[in-house]
Each structure stands twice: as C-alpha cells, then as structure tokens.
C-alpha cells in the first residue's frame, strides 16, 4: 500500500493525482451530507460505514468501480459510484467480494451502470471463487431508464441468473436486507445461501403496499407485508432477524468465520523482497508528454522484487519486454511495452510503444510458456498500436499480431492488466484489454484508452468533416477549420481521458502508480483462491 509520503510526492503527475483524489472524495459522499444524515436518522449506517464495520480492522478494502457513472447521468441528478459500492475486503480472515447498495443515491435505485457494476463484481467472484456478501438497500430499478436496465442479457435479471450459477459452483453467498428490497430485486438475497434482515428498516416484497392496493385492492402496511417479523416468523423467506445494522454485520462476520475449507491454485510464492527502487521514483521516470520515450525497465525496478527478473528473448523484439519476475513474492510473467527507441535484428530503428512483428511473435511464445508453467501474466500497457506501412505489411504484421491476440485470447492462467499510459487500437487488444478477460484491470491517472491518439483522431475527423462540407458546396475558412478542429479535439480528449474509461467500467479502477505492486499482489492472491486452471489450447495460428 502506498505510504502518505509517496502519495504526496511528485510534480505534474502529483497535481493530476491530487485533482482526481478530490473528485474521488466527492464521489465517496454519495448523495451528499444531507442524505447521509437522513440515513443516520433512520438508525441506518451508510454503505461505506457498513463495509468499514464488516471488514477486519487494519486490512485494506480494495474498492472496484469507484468512478462508475461519473458525469453520465447529470440530467437525472447524477449517480455517484453507480449507486453501489463494490470491492474485495477481508472478513474474518477470508477475502470476500462485497456489494453494498448506497441508499443515499436515489434510494439505491438501479441505473444501467449499476447493473453493469454489479455484474462485474459477480464476474470477479466467479473467476476467483471469492465468497460474495450483498448488503441490500435498494428501491429497485430506476424506472425512467427501465428499458436500459431490465430486459437484455447483461441487464438487471442477469444478476439473479448469476446467483444460481455462483451457488452451483459452491461459492458462498450471504445477503443482508438492511433497507428496501423491492420487486425483482427481492430475488437476489433469497437466491443467496443465507439471508439476514434488519428489524424495522429491512423489508422485502415483490410489490409494496401502494402497488398492492392499486393492483388487488388489499390494504396492508409495508412492515406487515414484508418486514423482518413477517419473513423470519411467518413466511420463512429469511433466516436471521437482526435488531440493527451492527448486529447484522457482526453476524455476517460470524457466518464467514465458520465457512468450510477451500482449495487454492497453489501459485508459486516465496518471501517478498523490496523493489530495487522506491515506487515514488515512477514520478521522475514517466514523462508528461505521451510521445516522449522512457525506459520501462526503470518502471519495473519500482514494482518487481529485487533480483527476480529473468528476461525471455531479451535481444529480440525489443519494443516488448517479456520477463519472468516476482511481485511481492509471487512468480509472474510480465509483458510490457518498452518506450525507448531500439534497433531490430536487421538494424532498422524501432519506435517505442509500437508492436512490431518480432515483438508480437516473441510475446505469443512467452504467453504460451506462462500457460504451460501455470504462471500468472501481468500486462503493463503503454502501446500506440501495431506498426503500419509497406515494410510491416510485407513482413506479415497482421499474421504476427493475430498470433499474439490468439495466445492472449486462449490464455487460461490469471491475467492482470495495468494501463500505464497509451492504450490505442489493436494494441489494447493484444496487451489484454477489457475484451480479453483480465481478472483485474487497473489504470494509472496517466492512462489514455482509444482507437488512436487524440491528435491523430482529431486531424482525421476534421478532414472528413471539412471534406463533407466542401462536397455540399460550403466554403470553409481557416478560422472555421480551426474551430472544427478545436471542438473535435476537446470532445475526443474527454472520451480518451482515464476518468471516462473508468466511468464506463472499461477498467476496474484508477490507481495511484505507487499502489501498483500492492494491487497486483492482491489480484494474484484472489486468483489463487480458484484451484481450477483449464488446459491451455489455441486454434489455428499462422506461422
């Protein structure tokens, strides 16, 4: 975990991190101080307060998806953190995925991004065999957007389907009804292995009292309809009646403490050694300019255990680093984009951050080796794409790139991706972007995810727009061209900003660079909880 001195050191990067930390502090307040006070008046804790009491003291809560929904629903009043807090915490000594509805945000209602975030949490739990704890406090689907939440494969209903799948896999699920639990959402806690309900504040029913009155003419209050007494003493829907939030959270801790034994994958780990350089040195290594070269080996010196590097094909395909190493004691295989200028075997100068045929070929072979040896893979992305031009096309760059993508696609060992800087085009894919199922994917504040760089895209889009206007007979002045260029650049830059990526859950979180080692170690510790590693196979590969 990053120390306070490391987090506060730096220059331009520290300013960027400081700006993001201020925004994160606002996001963590959810619906704001007034709404927090309102929850306290009801005798309820907030989602984050519940998590703090649920997890073991002096342990880290690894939050995921904090930026979900950022600047996405401004007309609806916003949806900070997607209206739900998710992450991995230690409960009674056991790593658990925690999903806690934030009732300060639209009474915990589900927006489209809420569904996506919940499904991502379940996906992580399934992939890593991590027990799930749901702290339920939600008014259900946000009705004005129901068409974007309800019917499709990756919408609201998929979560209940996942409940059943998770249970069938033997992954424990514990749900606590600590507030509203309405309509379809009622199935989530009841499809879990065990359900707790807080007396006086918790309620669960398919339809509330107003809808019951409107639909069938029956008059009944919500407590009688679906409160704690009803469901623990009459219907038998829930298993434990809790007097308040504190007792409920303590009981969950007790249930987790009594979980049975579990197997692990047994990934290789030895006693950790500190990196050769302090993590704070990253500030002086990574340049502010996206096009400036820097040495990725120096970044690795700040992350991997000292003396642990055993590099694979060091002198070949030098725009990609492929190396075995240890991170916090864990044996890993690292695939990292090298940003320095190098020479190919033929003497050709190679641009840093670009994947050439030889580097793609090398990476594919290395990824296969790691799968053969059951070694987790770490991808450090700062890639502008594959090399273009006549020489590359004649050399078979598409064939070699396809080979690397094939290896990444079929890889069965855990993959963890860190976006350090650029993540453009097919380079994003080959370096295990979101579409290639990394177990965890994080980004530094310096990350930029797009089809191409902002400068290239803006020029291309501007040329297309001006050409279309000229075909219509419109006269375009230099001033008009500059205005079009500026508008397109601003729009594109916003869409490539890491906060935009995190708001859409293209990454699991924006992390401080000095936290990289700790995040990777925790990710492998989670992956180690799943003992099942399928056999590695590839399809047809052109050689």
Coordinates of C-alpha atoms in Angstrom, one line a residue:
X1 CA 0.0 0.0 0.0
X2 CA 1.3 3.5 -0.9
X3 CA 2.6 5.5 2.1
X4 CA 1.5 9.1 2.6
X5 CA 4.9 10.4 1.7
X6 CA 4.8 8.5 -1.6
X7 CA 1.4 9.7 -2.5
X8 CA 2.2 13.3 -1.7
X9 CA 5.5 13.4 -3.7
X10 CA 5.8 14.2 -7.3
X11 CA 5.4 17.0 -9.8
X12 CA 2.9 17.3 -12.7
X13 CA 1.7 13.7 -12.0
X14 CA 1.1 14.6 -8.4
X15 CA -1.1 17.5 -9.5
X16 CA -3.1 15.2 -11.7
X17 CA -3.5 12.7 -8.9
X18 CA -4.4 15.4 -6.4
X19 CA -7.2 16.6 -8.7
X20 CA -8.5 13.0 -9.0
X21 CA -8.3 12.4 -5.3
X22 CA -10.5 15.4 -4.7
X23 CA -13.0 14.1 -7.1
X24 CA -12.9 10.7 -5.5
X25 CA -13.6 12.2 -2.1
X26 CA -16.8 13.8 -3.6
X27 CA -17.9 10.6 -5.2
X28 CA -17.5 8.7 -1.9
X29 CA -20.0 11.1 -0.3
X30 CA -22.7 9.5 -2.5
X31 CA -25.9 11.6 -2.4
X32 CA -24.3 14.1 -0.1
X33 CA -24.2 15.1 3.6
X34 CA -27.9 15.7 3.9
X35 CA -28.8 12.2 2.6
X36 CA -26.2 10.6 4.8
X37 CA -27.7 12.4 7.8
X38 CA -31.2 11.1 6.8
X39 CA -29.9 7.5 6.8
X40 CA -28.5 8.0 10.3
X41 CA -31.8 9.4 11.5
X42 CA -33.4 6.1 10.4
X43 CA -30.9 4.2 12.5
X44 CA -29.0 3.0 9.4
X45 CA -25.4 3.1 8.5
X46 CA -24.3 4.2 5.1
X47 CA -22.9 1.7 2.6
X48 CA -19.3 2.7 3.3
X49 CA -19.8 2.7 7.1
X50 CA -21.3 -0.8 6.8
X51 CA -18.3 -2.1 4.9
X52 CA -15.9 -0.5 7.4
X53 CA -17.6 -2.4 10.2
X54 CA -17.8 -5.6 8.3
X55 CA -14.2 -5.9 7.2
X56 CA -11.3 -6.8 9.5
X57 CA -9.5 -3.9 11.2
X58 CA -6.1 -2.9 9.8
X59 CA -6.9 -4.5 6.4
X60 CA -7.3 -2.9 3.0
X61 CA -10.6 -2.6 1.2
X62 CA -9.8 -2.8 -2.5
X63 CA -12.6 -0.8 -4.0
X64 CA -13.6 -1.5 -7.6
X65 CA -15.6 0.7 -9.9
X66 CA -15.4 3.9 -7.8
X67 CA -15.7 6.1 -10.9
X68 CA -18.7 4.2 -12.3
X69 CA -21.3 6.6 -13.6
X70 CA -19.0 9.7 -13.4
X71 CA -20.7 12.5 -15.3
X72 CA -23.0 10.1 -17.0
X73 CA -26.5 10.9 -15.6
X74 CA -26.3 14.6 -14.9
X75 CA -29.9 15.2 -16.2
X76 CA -31.2 12.6 -13.7
X77 CA -29.2 14.2 -10.8
X78 CA -26.1 12.0 -11.1
X79 CA -25.3 8.5 -9.9
X80 CA -22.0 8.7 -7.8
X81 CA -20.2 5.3 -7.9
X82 CA -23.1 3.9 -9.8
X83 CA -25.2 3.9 -6.6
X84 CA -23.4 0.9 -5.2
X85 CA -20.0 0.2 -3.5
X86 CA -18.2 -2.9 -4.6
X87 CA -14.8 -4.3 -3.7
X88 CA -12.7 -7.0 -2.1
X89 CA -12.3 -6.9 1.7
X90 CA -11.1 -9.3 4.3
X91 CA -13.9 -10.6 6.6
X92 CA -12.9 -12.9 9.5
X93 CA -9.6 -13.6 7.7
X94 CA -11.3 -14.5 4.4
X95 CA -11.2 -12.5 1.2
X96 CA -14.8 -11.6 0.1
X97 CA -16.5 -9.6 -2.6
X98 CA -18.7 -7.1 -1.0
X99 CA -21.6 -5.4 -2.9
X100 CA -23.3 -2.7 -0.9
X101 CA -26.2 -0.5 -2.2
X102 CA -25.8 3.2 -1.5
X103 CA -29.2 4.3 -0.3
X104 CA -28.1 8.0 -0.3
X105 CA -28.1 7.8 -4.2
X106 CA -31.7 7.7 -5.4
X107 CA -32.6 5.4 -2.6
X108 CA -30.2 2.9 -4.0
X109 CA -32.1 2.6 -7.3
X110 CA -30.5 0.7 -10.2
X111 CA -29.2 2.7 -13.2
X112 CA -27.8 1.0 -16.3
X113 CA -24.3 1.4 -14.9
X114 CA -25.4 0.0 -11.5
X115 CA -26.3 -3.3 -13.3
X116 CA -23.0 -3.4 -15.1
X117 CA -21.1 -2.8 -11.9
X118 CA -23.0 -5.5 -10.0
X119 CA -22.4 -7.9 -12.8
X120 CA -18.7 -7.1 -12.9
X121 CA -18.5 -7.8 -9.1
X122 CA -20.2 -11.2 -9.6
X123 CA -17.9 -12.0 -12.6
X124 CA -14.8 -11.3 -10.4
X125 CA -16.2 -13.5 -7.7
X126 CA -16.9 -16.4 -10.1
X127 CA -13.5 -16.2 -11.8
X128 CA -11.7 -16.2 -8.5
X129 CA -14.0 -18.3 -6.3
X130 CA -14.4 -15.5 -3.8
X131 CA -17.4 -15.6 -1.3
X132 CA -20.0 -12.8 -2.0
X133 CA -21.6 -10.6 0.6
X134 CA -24.6 -8.5 -0.5
X135 CA -25.6 -5.6 1.7
X136 CA -29.0 -4.8 0.2
X137 CA -30.7 -1.4 0.4
X138 CA -32.3 -0.6 -2.9
X139 CA -35.6 0.8 -4.2
X140 CA -35.1 -1.3 -7.3
X141 CA -34.9 -0.3 -11.0
X142 CA -34.7 3.4 -11.8
X143 CA -38.0 3.4 -13.7
X144 CA -37.3 6.3 -16.1
X145 CA -34.5 4.2 -17.6
X146 CA -36.1 0.8 -17.2
X147 CA -35.7 -0.1 -20.9
X148 CA -31.9 0.2 -20.5
X149 CA -31.8 -2.0 -17.3
X150 CA -34.5 -4.6 -17.5
X151 CA -34.7 -7.0 -20.4
X152 CA -31.4 -7.7 -22.1
X153 CA -28.7 -10.4 -21.4
X154 CA -26.4 -8.1 -19.4
X155 CA -29.2 -6.2 -17.6
X156 CA -30.7 -6.5 -14.1
X157 CA -32.1 -10.1 -14.5
X158 CA -28.6 -11.5 -15.2
X159 CA -27.7 -10.9 -11.6
X160 CA -30.2 -13.4 -10.4
X161 CA -29.1 -15.9 -13.0
X162 CA -25.6 -15.4 -11.7
X163 CA -26.9 -16.0 -8.1
X164 CA -27.9 -19.5 -9.2
X165 CA -24.7 -20.2 -11.2
X166 CA -22.5 -19.0 -8.3
X167 CA -24.3 -21.2 -5.8
X168 CA -23.9 -24.2 -8.2
X169 CA -20.2 -23.6 -8.2
X170 CA -20.1 -23.8 -4.4
X171 CA -19.1 -20.2 -3.9
X172 CA -20.8 -18.9 -0.7
X173 CA -23.3 -16.0 -0.9
X174 CA -24.6 -14.2 2.1
X175 CA -27.2 -11.4 1.8
X176 CA -28.3 -8.9 4.4
X177 CA -31.5 -7.0 3.8
X178 CA -30.7 -3.7 5.5
X179 CA -33.2 -1.4 3.8
X180 CA -35.7 -1.7 0.9
X181 CA -35.6 -4.8 -1.3
X182 CA -38.3 -4.5 -3.9
X183 CA -39.8 -6.4 -6.9
X184 CA -37.3 -8.3 -9.0
X185 CA -34.6 -7.2 -6.6
X186 CA -36.2 -9.4 -3.9
X187 CA -34.8 -12.5 -5.6
X188 CA -31.1 -11.5 -5.1
X189 CA -31.0 -12.0 -1.3
X190 CA -33.3 -15.0 -1.3
X191 CA -31.3 -16.8 -4.1
X192 CA -28.2 -16.4 -1.8
X193 CA -27.3 -19.2 0.5
X194 CA -28.4 -17.3 3.6
X195 CA -30.4 -14.1 4.2
X196 CA -30.4 -11.8 7.1
X197 CA -32.9 -9.0 7.7
X198 CA -32.7 -5.9 10.0
X199 CA -35.9 -5.4 12.0
X200 CA -37.6 -2.0 11.5
X201 CA -35.5 -0.9 8.4
X202 CA -35.3 -4.1 6.3
X203 CA -38.2 -5.1 4.0
X204 CA -38.5 -7.4 1.1
X205 CA -41.6 -7.9 -1.2
X206 CA -42.5 -8.3 -4.8
X207 CA -44.8 -5.3 -4.6
X208 CA -45.1 -2.5 -1.9
X209 CA -48.2 -1.6 -0.1
X210 CA -49.2 1.1 -2.6
X211 CA -49.0 -1.2 -5.6
X212 CA -50.8 -4.0 -3.7
X213 CA -53.7 -1.6 -3.0
X214 CA -53.8 -0.4 -6.6
X215 CA -53.5 -3.9 -8.1
X216 CA -55.7 -6.1 -5.9
X217 CA -57.4 -3.6 -3.6
X218 CA -55.8 -5.0 -0.4
X219 CA -54.8 -2.6 2.4
X220 CA -51.6 -3.5 4.2
X221 CA -48.6 -1.7 5.6
X222 CA -45.1 -2.5 4.4
X223 CA -43.9 -3.9 7.7
X224 CA -46.7 -6.4 7.8
X225 CA -46.3 -7.1 4.1
X226 CA -42.6 -7.8 4.1
X227 CA -40.8 -6.8 7.3
X228 CA -38.4 -8.8 9.5
X229 CA -41.0 -10.4 11.7
X230 CA -43.1 -11.5 8.7
X231 CA -40.2 -13.1 6.9
X232 CA -38.5 -14.8 9.8
X233 CA -41.6 -16.0 11.7
X234 CA -44.3 -16.4 9.1
X235 CA -43.1 -16.8 5.5
X236 CA -39.7 -18.3 6.4
X237 CA -38.2 -16.3 3.5
X238 CA -35.2 -15.0 5.6
X239 CA -33.0 -16.9 8.0
X240 CA -31.9 -14.4 10.6
X241 CA -33.7 -11.5 12.3
X242 CA -31.3 -8.7 13.4
X243 CA -32.1 -5.9 15.7
X244 CA -29.9 -3.3 13.9
X245 CA -27.1 -2.8 11.4
X246 CA -24.3 -3.5 13.9
X247 CA -25.8 -6.9 15.0
X248 CA -26.4 -7.8 11.3
X249 CA -22.8 -7.1 10.3
X250 CA -21.4 -8.9 13.3
X251 CA -23.5 -12.0 12.4
X252 CA -22.2 -11.9 8.8
X253 CA -18.6 -11.9 10.2
X254 CA -19.5 -14.9 12.4
X255 CA -21.0 -16.8 9.4
X256 CA -17.9 -16.1 7.3
X257 CA -15.7 -17.2 10.2
X258 CA -17.4 -20.6 10.1
X259 CA -17.1 -21.3 6.3
X260 CA -15.5 -24.6 5.5
X261 CA -12.1 -25.3 3.9
X262 CA -11.2 -24.3 0.4
X263 CA -8.5 -25.3 -2.1
X264 CA -6.1 -23.0 -3.9
X265 CA -4.4 -23.0 -7.3
X266 CA -1.0 -23.0 -5.5
X267 CA 0.7 -20.3 -7.5
X268 CA 4.4 -20.1 -6.7
X269 CA 5.2 -17.6 -3.9
X270 CA 8.3 -17.0 -1.9
X271 CA 9.3 -14.4 0.7
X272 CA 8.9 -11.0 -0.8
X273 CA 11.8 -8.6 -1.4
X274 CA 11.5 -4.9 -1.8
X275 CA 12.0 -3.5 -5.3
X276 CA 15.4 -2.1 -6.2
X277 CA 13.9 1.4 -6.4
X278 CA 11.2 3.1 -4.4
X279 CA 7.8 3.3 -6.0
X280 CA 7.9 7.1 -5.8
X281 CA 10.7 7.1 -8.5
X282 CA 7.9 6.5 -11.0
X283 CA 7.2 10.2 -10.9
X284 CA 10.6 11.0 -12.3
X285 CA 10.6 8.2 -14.8
X286 CA 7.3 8.7 -16.7
X287 CA 7.2 11.8 -18.8
X288 CA 4.3 14.2 -19.1
X289 CA 4.3 14.0 -22.9
X290 CA 2.5 10.9 -24.4
X291 CA 5.0 10.7 -27.2
X292 CA 8.3 11.1 -25.2
X293 CA 10.3 7.9 -24.8
X294 CA 11.2 6.4 -21.4
X295 CA 12.6 3.1 -20.1
X296 CA 10.0 0.6 -18.9
X297 CA 12.8 -1.4 -17.2
X298 CA 13.1 1.5 -14.8
X299 CA 9.3 1.3 -14.0
X300 CA 9.8 -2.5 -13.4
X301 CA 12.6 -1.7 -11.0
X302 CA 9.9 0.2 -8.9
X303 CA 7.4 -2.8 -8.9
X304 CA 9.2 -6.2 -9.0
X305 CA 11.2 -7.9 -6.3
X306 CA 14.9 -7.0 -6.4
X307 CA 16.9 -9.5 -8.3
X308 CA 14.0 -11.5 -9.5
X309 CA 14.0 -10.7 -13.3
X310 CA 14.8 -13.5 -15.8
X311 CA 14.2 -12.0 -19.2
X312 CA 12.9 -14.1 -22.1
X313 CA 14.4 -13.3 -25.6
X314 CA 16.0 -10.0 -24.3
X315 CA 17.7 -9.1 -27.6
X316 CA 14.8 -9.9 -29.8
X317 CA 11.6 -7.9 -30.5
X318 CA 12.8 -5.1 -28.1
X319 CA 9.6 -3.0 -28.2
X320 CA 8.1 -5.6 -25.9
X321 CA 9.6 -6.7 -22.7
X322 CA 8.8 -10.4 -21.8
X323 CA 10.2 -11.5 -18.5
X324 CA 9.7 -13.8 -15.5
X325 CA 9.8 -12.0 -12.2
X326 CA 8.4 -11.9 -8.7
X327 CA 6.0 -9.3 -7.4
X328 CA 5.6 -9.3 -3.6
X329 CA 6.9 -12.8 -3.7
X330 CA 4.5 -14.1 -6.4
X331 CA 6.0 -15.7 -9.5
X332 CA 4.7 -13.8 -12.6
X333 CA 5.2 -13.4 -16.3
X334 CA 5.3 -9.8 -17.4
X335 CA 4.5 -8.5 -20.9
X336 CA 5.3 -4.7 -21.0
X337 CA 5.6 -2.2 -23.8
X338 CA 9.1 -0.7 -24.0
X339 CA 9.0 3.0 -24.8
X340 CA 12.6 3.6 -25.8
X341 CA 13.9 3.6 -29.4
X342 CA 15.7 0.4 -30.3
X343 CA 17.2 -1.4 -33.3
X344 CA 15.7 -4.5 -34.9
X345 CA 17.9 -7.5 -35.8
X346 CA 18.1 -6.0 -39.4
X347 CA 19.4 -2.7 -38.0
X348 CA 16.0 -0.9 -38.5
X349 CA 15.2 1.7 -35.9
X350 CA 12.1 0.8 -34.0
X351 CA 9.7 3.2 -32.3
X352 CA 9.0 2.7 -28.6
X353 CA 5.4 1.7 -27.7
X354 CA 4.8 0.2 -31.1
X355 CA 4.4 -3.6 -31.6
X356 CA 6.4 -4.9 -34.4
X357 CA 6.3 -8.4 -36.0
X358 CA 9.2 -9.7 -34.0
X359 CA 7.9 -8.4 -30.6
X360 CA 4.4 -9.9 -31.3
X361 CA 6.0 -13.2 -32.2
X362 CA 8.1 -13.1 -29.0
X363 CA 5.1 -12.2 -26.8
X364 CA 2.9 -15.0 -28.2
X365 CA 5.6 -17.6 -27.4
X366 CA 6.1 -16.2 -23.9
X367 CA 2.4 -16.2 -23.1
X368 CA 2.2 -19.9 -24.2
X369 CA 5.2 -20.6 -21.9
X370 CA 3.5 -19.0 -18.9
X371 CA 0.4 -21.1 -19.5
X372 CA 2.5 -24.2 -19.8
X373 CA 4.1 -23.4 -16.4
X374 CA 0.9 -22.1 -14.7
X375 CA 2.4 -18.7 -14.1
X376 CA 0.0 -15.6 -13.8
X377 CA 0.5 -13.0 -16.5
X378 CA 0.9 -9.2 -15.9
X379 CA 0.4 -6.8 -18.8
X380 CA 1.8 -3.3 -18.5
X381 CA 0.3 -1.2 -21.3
X382 CA 1.7 1.9 -22.9
X383 CA 1.1 1.0 -26.5
X384 CA 0.3 3.1 -29.6
X385 CA -0.6 0.0 -31.7
X386 CA 1.0 -2.3 -34.3
X387 CA 3.5 -1.0 -36.8
X388 CA 2.0 0.1 -40.1
X389 CA 3.5 0.8 -43.6
X390 CA 4.7 -1.3 -46.6
X391 CA 7.7 -2.9 -44.8
X392 CA 5.5 -4.1 -41.9
X393 CA 2.6 -5.3 -44.2
X394 CA 5.0 -7.2 -46.4
X395 CA 6.6 -8.7 -43.3
X396 CA 3.3 -10.1 -42.1
X397 CA 2.5 -7.8 -39.2
X398 CA -1.2 -8.9 -39.3
X399 CA -0.2 -12.5 -39.1
X400 CA 2.1 -12.0 -36.2
X401 CA -0.3 -9.7 -34.4
X402 CA -3.0 -12.3 -34.8
X403 CA -0.7 -14.9 -33.3
X404 CA -0.3 -12.7 -30.2
X405 CA -4.0 -12.0 -30.0
X406 CA -4.7 -15.7 -30.3
X407 CA -2.4 -16.5 -27.4
X408 CA -3.9 -13.8 -25.2
X409 CA -7.4 -14.9 -26.0
X410 CA -6.9 -18.5 -25.2
X411 CA -4.7 -18.0 -22.1
X412 CA -6.1 -19.7 -19.1
X413 CA -3.8 -18.5 -16.3
X414 CA -4.9 -15.4 -14.5
X415 CA -4.2 -12.2 -16.4
X416 CA -3.9 -8.8 -14.7
X417 CA -3.6 -5.6 -16.8
X418 CA -2.3 -2.2 -15.8
X419 CA -2.7 0.7 -18.3
X420 CA 0.3 2.9 -17.6
X421 CA -0.1 5.3 -20.5
X422 CA -1.4 4.9 -24.0
X423 CA -3.7 2.1 -24.9
X424 CA -4.6 2.5 -28.6
X425 CA -6.2 0.4 -31.3
X426 CA -5.3 -3.2 -31.6
X427 CA -2.5 -2.7 -29.2
X428 CA -5.2 -2.5 -26.5
X429 CA -6.4 -5.9 -27.6
X430 CA -3.0 -7.6 -27.9
X431 CA -2.0 -6.3 -24.5
X432 CA -5.1 -7.8 -22.8
X433 CA -7.6 -5.0 -22.8
X434 CA -11.0 -5.4 -21.2
X435 CA -12.4 -7.5 -24.1
X436 CA -9.8 -10.2 -23.4
X437 CA -10.9 -11.1 -19.8
X438 CA -8.2 -9.9 -17.5
X439 CA -9.1 -11.0 -14.0
X440 CA -8.5 -7.4 -12.9
X441 CA -7.7 -4.3 -15.0
X442 CA -6.4 -1.1 -13.5
X443 CA -5.3 2.2 -14.9
X444 CA -2.9 4.9 -13.8
X445 CA -4.1 8.5 -13.9
X446 CA -1.9 8.9 -17.0
X447 CA -3.8 6.2 -18.9
X448 CA -5.5 7.0 -22.3
X449 CA -7.7 4.5 -24.0
X450 CA -8.9 5.0 -27.6
X451 CA -8.8 3.7 -31.1
X452 CA -6.0 6.2 -31.8
X453 CA -4.3 9.2 -30.2
X454 CA -6.3 12.4 -29.7
X455 CA -4.1 14.3 -32.1
X456 CA -4.4 11.7 -34.9
X457 CA -8.1 11.2 -34.4
X458 CA -8.8 15.0 -34.4
X459 CA -6.9 15.5 -37.6
X460 CA -8.7 12.6 -39.3
X461 CA -12.2 13.5 -38.1
X462 CA -11.6 17.2 -39.0
X463 CA -10.5 16.3 -42.6
X464 CA -13.6 14.1 -43.0
X465 CA -16.0 16.8 -41.8
X466 CA -14.4 19.5 -43.9
X467 CA -14.4 17.3 -47.0
X468 CA -18.1 16.5 -46.5
X469 CA -18.9 20.3 -46.1
X470 CA -17.0 21.1 -49.3
X471 CA -18.9 18.5 -51.2
X472 CA -22.1 20.3 -50.3
X473 CA -20.6 23.5 -51.8
X474 CA -19.9 25.2 -48.4
X475 CA -16.9 27.5 -48.2
X476 CA -14.6 26.8 -45.2
X477 CA -12.3 29.5 -43.9
X478 CA -9.2 28.8 -42.0
X479 CA -11.0 30.2 -38.9
X480 CA -13.8 27.7 -39.4
X481 CA -11.3 24.8 -39.8
X482 CA -9.6 25.8 -36.6
X483 CA -13.0 25.9 -34.8
X484 CA -13.9 22.5 -36.1
X485 CA -10.5 21.1 -35.1
X486 CA -10.8 22.5 -31.6
X487 CA -14.3 21.2 -31.0
X488 CA -13.4 17.7 -32.2
X489 CA -10.2 17.7 -30.2
X490 CA -12.0 18.7 -26.9
X491 CA -14.7 16.0 -27.4
X492 CA -12.1 13.3 -28.3
X493 CA -9.8 14.2 -25.4
X494 CA -12.7 13.9 -22.9
X495 CA -13.6 10.5 -24.3
X496 CA -10.0 9.3 -24.0
X497 CA -9.4 10.6 -20.5
X498 CA -9.0 7.8 -18.0
X499 CA -12.0 9.0 -16.0
X500 CA -14.2 8.5 -18.9
X501 CA -12.9 4.9 -19.2
X502 CA -13.4 4.3 -15.5
X503 CA -16.9 5.8 -15.5
X504 CA -17.9 3.2 -18.2
X505 CA -16.2 0.4 -16.3
X506 CA -13.6 -0.3 -19.1
X507 CA -11.2 -0.5 -16.2
X508 CA -11.8 -1.7 -12.6
X509 CA -10.3 1.4 -11.1
X510 CA -7.9 4.3 -11.3
X511 CA -4.9 3.6 -9.0
X512 CA -2.0 5.6 -7.8
X513 CA 1.2 4.4 -9.5
X514 CA 2.8 3.6 -6.2
X515 CA -0.1 1.2 -5.4
X516 CA 0.6 -0.9 -8.4
X517 CA 2.6 -3.6 -6.7
X518 CA 0.1 -4.0 -3.9
X519 CA -2.9 -4.2 -6.3
X520 CA -1.1 -6.8 -8.4
X521 CA -0.3 -8.9 -5.3
X522 CA -3.9 -8.7 -4.0
X523 CA -5.2 -9.7 -7.5
X524 CA -3.0 -12.8 -7.6
X525 CA -4.0 -13.7 -4.0
X526 CA -7.6 -13.6 -5.2
X527 CA -6.8 -15.6 -8.3
X528 CA -5.1 -18.2 -6.2
X529 CA -8.4 -19.0 -4.5
X530 CA -9.7 -20.6 -7.7
X531 CA -8.0 -24.0 -8.0
X532 CA -9.4 -24.7 -11.5
X533 CA -7.0 -23.7 -14.3
X534 CA -8.3 -25.1 -17.6
X535 CA -5.9 -26.7 -20.1
X536 CA -4.4 -24.1 -22.5
X537 CA -5.3 -24.7 -26.2
X538 CA -5.0 -22.5 -29.2
X539 CA -6.8 -22.6 -32.5
X540 CA -5.2 -22.2 -35.9
X541 CA -2.1 -20.0 -35.9
X542 CA -0.2 -18.9 -39.0
X543 CA 3.5 -19.3 -38.5

